[in-house]
Amino acid sequence: MSDGDSGRKRILDSAAFILRTKGFGAARLSEIAQGAGMLAPSIYHHFKSKDEVVEEVMLSGIYRNTRHIVAKVEVLGPETAPVDRLRAAIVAHVEFLLSGDDYSSAVARSFGDLPSEMKQRVLAAYATFDSYWRDLLVAASPSGNDAQTTVARKFLIAMLDSCPSWYRAGRLGPTQIANQAADLFLGGFAP
Amino acid sequence: MSDGDSGRKRILDSAAFILRTKGFGAARLSEIAQGAGMLAPSIYHHFKSKDEVVEEVMLSGIYRNTRHIVAKVEVLGPETAPVDRLRAAIVAHVEFLLSGDDYSSAVARSFGDLPSEMKQRVLAAYATFDSYWRDLLVAASPSGNDAQTTVARKFLIAMLDSCPSWYRAGRLGPTQIANQAADLFLGGFAP
DNA sequence: GTCTATAATCAGATAGAC
DNA sequence: GTCTATCTGATTATAGAC
């Protein structure tokens, strides 16, 4: 069964765009509906509540993003150095965010603002994403210090997730920003 | 005239705490009032609107934070290397955020969610903060590339501002996190 | 300076026609 | 599957007593 242009998908696409651009706190159901080419009450034919729409956008975003990163890393041969695997993940994450995937950007922007019950549920999916990064960082860590790689992971993801909020198409393209992020995190600003 | 425990200050303190912990979208006037030991309508004796409270928290946060960082950097002698000035700023910023200054954390958490008209006004104050970082980074940049230091600044501030959202008092104290942030940004994760 | 009572507004959700 | 009309609840804001 094709999902091509169904109402459901139009709603999710619109919600992802709104969540990416305005954030959770400012996302209005009427605006989501407008972006999907319908009026607010029509959404309830497809979803039980506004929160259900938001939650599905979050889960999709995490899933799509994780799949994209894993694919870009695992295509590298088994002989690839851990640092190069980490580099590939950084580049893949930033490129995905900046190449217009509203779902992953919605997660980057709005995850922290979700109501706590929803956040708990979404966290289960987020754990997969998080632990993949943890493994990449541990493998590439020169020190091997556990607490340090945990802090480094928090810093890294916050840094990468910020891209959609300040990036504007211009002289530097997504790939250049992505490579600079990798250079900066791995090599430092003033080595 | 002492501002010690005036209603005005209690409201601002409470609002800063709420904005730091729940974000702009979830900040309720009734909860701000409760934290200040009064009921919601009493706030209007001190402020014209909820937005006015929020805006004053933002301006205070930016001002306090900038002043703190500048003080910690400018206490260094004029012979201090640019990299060490940048390092001092990074450490100062993280320590300030993690040592419980609700105002600076409120800015870090909620600035991106402000309604656009307010954001424009607050941006004027934020520009002072931003340009101080720009100067520090340009001075310490080995490459001197303008576009690159701009991107590096965005990444740096996003990374540092994320601290309050994930830091929990434990084995690592604020100073250790702050130093690790500086080591990571300046030296890189896998040099 | 803070309260109670209430107005005004808005957003999410439901009912039922088409 | 989408609409119009309406309900319900929450939230900001105002009026006026104390």
XYZ file of C-alpha atoms (C1' of nucleotides) in Angstrom:
418
model
C 0.000 0.000 0.000
C 1.503 3.236 -1.185
C 1.927 6.011 1.355
C 2.640 8.420 -1.443
C 0.425 11.395 -0.816
C -1.911 10.141 1.850
C -3.344 12.557 4.372
C -1.338 10.872 7.077
C 1.965 11.564 5.390
C 1.029 15.125 4.487
C 0.236 15.784 8.138
C 3.493 14.282 9.355
C 5.528 16.191 6.783
C 3.859 19.433 7.752
C 4.305 18.767 11.474
C 7.995 17.965 10.950
C 8.447 21.263 9.134
C 6.680 23.252 11.854
C 8.541 21.496 14.663
C 11.826 22.157 12.900
C 11.182 25.812 12.268
C 9.097 26.936 15.265
C 9.770 24.347 17.941
C 7.375 22.339 20.047
C 6.079 25.214 22.140
C 4.920 27.230 19.159
C 3.567 24.402 17.017
C -0.142 24.948 16.425
C -2.430 22.237 15.190
C -4.141 24.667 12.834
C -0.827 25.502 11.221
C 0.124 21.863 10.863
C -3.231 21.280 9.194
C -2.761 24.248 6.896
C 0.586 22.877 5.749
C -1.117 19.593 4.988
C -3.805 21.335 2.945
C -6.669 20.763 5.368
C -8.312 22.237 8.449
C -7.474 21.300 12.029
C -10.369 18.932 12.790
C -9.504 16.778 9.775
C -6.317 15.715 11.503
C -8.384 13.696 13.966
C -9.452 11.372 11.212
C -5.800 10.274 10.984
C -4.489 10.714 14.525
C -5.929 10.505 18.007
C -4.321 13.727 19.230
C -1.786 16.407 18.473
C 0.715 14.682 20.724
C 0.372 11.512 18.690
C 1.386 13.437 15.571
C 4.375 14.950 17.337
C 5.461 11.636 18.791
C 5.366 9.950 15.413
C 7.473 12.731 13.891
C 10.048 12.277 16.660
C 10.182 8.513 16.254
C 10.482 8.798 12.478
C 13.181 11.424 12.774
C 15.267 9.347 15.141
C 14.789 6.240 13.055
C 15.600 7.879 9.715
C 18.592 9.687 11.083
C 20.051 6.645 12.818
C 19.540 4.525 9.705
C 21.231 7.135 7.544
C 24.262 7.446 9.799
C 24.668 3.720 10.306
C 24.480 3.135 6.563
C 27.182 5.719 5.878
C 29.453 4.254 8.535
C 28.913 0.588 7.848
C 29.618 0.971 4.143
C 33.220 1.500 5.184
C 35.320 -1.620 5.207
C 35.950 -3.535 8.437
C 39.567 -2.365 8.315
C 38.560 1.284 8.610
C 40.097 3.056 11.589
C 37.674 3.982 14.418
C 38.462 7.665 13.959
C 37.446 7.488 10.330
C 34.217 5.742 11.239
C 33.507 8.523 13.723
C 34.331 11.121 11.105
C 31.938 9.517 8.647
C 29.170 9.575 11.268
C 29.705 13.271 12.012
C 29.645 14.170 8.342
C 26.571 12.026 7.722
C 24.656 13.556 10.627
C 25.335 17.148 9.636
C 24.650 16.529 5.961
C 21.353 14.867 6.805
C 20.299 17.765 9.017
C 21.283 20.412 6.505
C 20.048 18.678 3.389
C 16.470 19.388 4.347
C 15.326 16.345 6.272
C 12.664 18.032 8.385
C 12.192 14.996 10.602
C 15.746 14.794 11.894
C 15.898 18.573 12.299
C 12.617 18.461 14.210
C 14.195 16.038 16.663
C 17.299 18.185 16.997
C 15.196 21.240 17.695
C 12.252 19.946 19.707
C 13.310 16.823 21.563
C 14.337 18.779 24.652
C 10.945 20.480 24.882
C 8.699 17.420 24.772
C 6.353 16.824 27.702
C 7.980 14.380 30.063
C 5.699 11.392 29.494
C 6.229 11.566 25.732
C 9.917 12.143 26.211
C 10.190 8.928 28.203
C 8.642 6.937 25.387
C 10.702 8.611 22.672
C 13.807 8.103 24.777
C 13.625 4.381 24.159
C 14.116 4.983 20.438
C 16.677 7.681 21.099
C 18.742 5.204 23.116
C 19.582 3.299 19.948
C 20.888 6.458 18.323
C 22.765 7.445 21.455
C 24.427 4.108 22.011
C 25.626 3.972 18.434
C 27.444 7.249 19.007
C 28.758 5.980 22.330
C 30.300 2.971 20.656
C 31.854 5.094 17.917
C 33.368 7.460 20.471
C 34.631 4.763 22.792
C 36.300 2.984 19.888
C 37.958 6.184 18.696
C 38.882 7.513 22.125
C 42.620 7.804 22.718
C 42.146 8.014 26.498
C 39.496 5.365 26.930
C 38.147 7.311 29.901
C 34.459 6.512 30.247
C 33.240 9.697 31.919
C 35.190 11.775 29.425
C 33.723 10.108 26.354
C 30.248 10.519 27.815
C 30.768 14.252 28.235
C 32.364 14.451 24.801
C 29.307 12.746 23.310
C 26.952 15.275 24.907
C 29.046 18.133 23.577
C 29.320 16.584 20.139
C 25.615 15.936 19.632
C 24.634 19.369 20.952
C 27.111 20.979 18.601
C 25.941 19.038 15.558
C 22.231 19.382 16.374
C 22.570 23.152 16.474
C 23.296 23.392 12.743
C 19.735 23.746 11.480
C 19.160 26.690 13.803
C 21.904 28.868 12.361
C 22.807 27.489 8.946
C 21.756 29.522 5.952
C 22.538 28.496 2.401
C 25.385 30.640 1.166
C 29.040 30.359 0.413
C 29.419 27.245 2.520
C 27.353 24.191 1.569
C 26.192 21.367 3.848
C 29.179 19.203 2.967
C 31.654 21.919 3.853
C 29.963 22.582 7.186
C 29.881 18.853 7.845
C 33.586 18.446 7.177
C 34.404 21.451 9.287
C 32.403 19.970 12.169
C 34.425 16.772 11.894
C 37.735 18.627 11.668
C 36.834 20.783 14.631
C 35.660 17.995 16.894
C 38.405 15.565 16.042
C 41.344 17.930 15.611
C 40.405 20.959 17.694
C 40.327 24.669 16.960
C 43.877 25.515 18.040
C 45.845 22.287 18.281
C 17.910 51.544 47.038
C 18.216 47.879 47.907
C 16.699 45.408 45.504
C 17.187 42.690 48.106
C 13.922 40.842 48.367
C 11.556 43.020 46.435
C 8.653 41.456 44.626
C 10.249 42.403 41.356
C 13.404 40.438 42.051
C 11.509 37.428 43.373
C 9.477 37.324 40.161
C 12.551 37.579 37.962
C 14.408 34.905 39.936
C 11.452 32.573 39.690
C 10.995 33.239 35.977
C 14.675 32.574 35.332
C 14.392 29.257 37.132
C 11.303 28.224 35.173
C 12.762 29.322 31.840
C 15.929 27.381 32.588
C 14.176 24.192 33.594
C 11.045 24.088 31.414
C 11.793 26.382 28.527
C 9.831 29.280 27.090
C 7.001 27.240 25.651
C 6.125 25.599 28.961
C 6.604 28.613 31.216
C 3.296 29.439 32.925
C 2.677 32.745 34.599
C 0.952 30.984 37.507
C 4.040 28.889 38.134
C 6.329 31.887 37.977
C 4.084 33.583 40.525
C 4.087 30.527 42.759
C 7.878 30.471 42.778
C 7.815 34.111 43.802
C 5.385 33.386 46.649
C 2.371 35.130 45.144
C -0.518 34.538 42.763
C -0.485 35.286 39.060
C -2.395 38.588 39.031
C 0.055 40.098 41.522
C 2.730 40.010 38.873
C 0.929 42.783 37.005
C 1.655 45.170 39.819
C 5.356 44.834 38.902
C 5.311 44.142 35.167
C 3.099 45.068 32.245
C 2.962 41.557 30.809
C 4.439 38.099 30.948
C 6.619 38.898 27.948
C 8.082 41.846 29.794
C 9.183 39.504 32.594
C 10.739 37.087 30.131
C 12.503 39.842 28.234
C 14.039 41.243 31.386
C 15.303 37.784 32.367
C 16.927 37.412 28.970
C 18.578 40.812 29.080
C 19.840 40.229 32.628
C 21.145 36.789 31.705
C 23.070 38.074 28.720
C 24.423 41.009 30.665
C 25.500 39.004 33.717
C 27.047 36.275 31.637
C 28.971 38.638 29.390
C 30.240 40.609 32.355
C 31.390 37.441 34.103
C 33.266 36.142 31.089
C 34.865 39.468 30.271
C 36.017 39.859 33.881
C 37.621 36.420 33.898
C 39.393 37.072 30.612
C 40.483 40.646 31.196
C 42.036 39.790 34.556
C 44.694 37.999 32.556
C 47.722 40.070 31.734
C 48.081 41.802 28.376
C 50.838 39.367 27.502
C 48.514 36.382 27.727
C 48.327 34.334 24.522
C 45.039 34.554 22.589
C 44.479 30.811 23.015
C 44.692 31.157 26.770
C 42.240 34.044 26.729
C 39.841 31.884 24.709
C 40.372 29.016 27.123
C 39.572 31.256 30.082
C 36.368 32.396 28.397
C 35.224 28.841 27.737
C 35.902 27.802 31.320
C 34.181 30.906 32.676
C 31.091 30.392 30.535
C 30.616 26.741 31.507
C 31.312 27.350 35.175
C 28.805 30.182 35.225
C 26.136 28.033 33.588
C 26.739 25.063 35.856
C 27.197 26.951 39.088
C 23.512 27.699 39.212
C 23.101 31.076 37.554
C 19.502 30.622 36.410
C 19.590 33.749 34.256
C 22.414 32.663 31.982
C 20.992 29.137 31.769
C 17.594 30.579 30.900
C 19.185 32.377 27.955
C 21.004 29.236 26.853
C 17.807 27.237 26.984
C 15.120 29.648 25.837
C 16.669 32.256 23.588
C 15.940 30.260 20.454
C 12.250 29.960 21.315
C 11.461 33.624 21.895
C 8.756 35.235 19.757
C 10.418 37.016 16.902
C 9.682 40.604 17.926
C 11.177 40.041 21.361
C 14.084 38.142 19.866
C 14.939 41.125 17.703
C 15.145 43.390 20.717
C 17.120 40.894 22.810
C 19.434 40.317 19.876
C 20.847 43.788 20.294
C 22.158 42.840 23.748
C 23.201 39.425 22.528
C 25.360 41.033 19.864
C 27.761 42.310 22.517
C 28.189 38.802 23.882
C 28.550 37.355 20.403
C 31.105 39.855 19.187
C 33.267 39.328 22.250
C 33.464 35.648 21.349
C 34.126 36.523 17.741
C 37.112 38.630 18.716
C 38.476 35.922 20.997
C 38.181 33.323 18.269
C 39.621 35.463 15.521
C 42.619 36.309 17.703
C 43.214 32.662 18.552
C 42.533 31.273 15.091
C 45.528 29.650 13.428
C 43.936 29.836 9.990
C 42.465 33.311 10.194
C 39.710 32.195 7.845
C 36.667 34.339 8.524
C 33.922 31.950 7.479
C 35.566 29.159 9.408
C 35.808 31.069 12.673
C 32.163 32.073 12.328
C 31.101 28.446 11.989
C 33.434 27.473 14.823
C 31.802 30.106 17.034
C 28.328 28.753 16.353
C 29.473 25.248 17.168
C 31.296 26.379 20.289
C 28.426 28.335 21.796
C 25.895 25.601 21.022
C 28.148 23.061 22.646
C 28.717 25.121 25.778
C 25.093 26.240 26.096
C 23.945 22.624 26.130
C 25.582 21.927 29.492
C 22.680 22.845 31.754
C 20.385 20.461 29.874
C 22.410 17.335 30.570
C 24.729 18.086 33.495
C 23.903 16.409 36.772
C 26.002 16.879 39.868
C 28.045 13.747 40.367
C 31.601 12.587 39.982
C 32.482 15.464 37.691
C 32.100 18.992 39.038
C 31.470 22.166 37.016
C 35.159 23.006 36.869
C 36.074 19.619 35.470
C 33.354 19.826 32.824
C 34.489 23.350 32.000
C 38.103 22.291 31.536
C 37.087 19.335 29.467
C 35.044 21.614 27.215
C 38.110 23.802 26.692
C 40.402 20.824 26.070
C 37.931 19.345 23.630
C 37.278 22.504 21.648
C 40.859 23.661 21.515
C 42.674 20.338 21.221
C 40.121 18.020 19.676
C 38.859 14.589 20.586
C 41.361 12.522 18.596
C 44.239 14.776 17.605
C 1.369 44.922 47.394
C -1.514 40.999 47.249
C -5.857 39.113 46.957
C -10.695 37.231 44.739
C -13.508 37.288 40.921
C -13.950 37.475 36.262
C -13.254 38.715 31.524
C -11.130 37.729 27.022
C -8.677 34.826 24.146
C -7.050 30.915 22.262
C -6.043 26.017 21.290
C -7.171 21.244 21.356
C -10.780 18.194 20.761
C -15.689 16.349 19.542
C -20.265 15.903 16.876
C -22.330 15.334 12.996
C -23.427 16.900 8.022
C -21.793 16.154 3.399
C -11.868 12.215 4.163
C -12.932 16.896 4.945
C -15.899 20.278 6.384
C -18.795 23.669 9.810
C -20.222 24.390 14.306
C -19.398 23.892 18.949
C -17.529 22.507 23.411
C -14.074 22.364 26.991
C -10.216 23.695 29.379
C -6.283 26.392 30.114
C -3.931 30.873 30.311
C -3.124 35.696 30.058
C -4.900 39.791 31.619
C -8.150 43.229 34.054
C -11.256 45.205 37.871
C -11.679 46.339 42.166
C -11.727 45.005 47.330
C -8.611 44.819 51.273
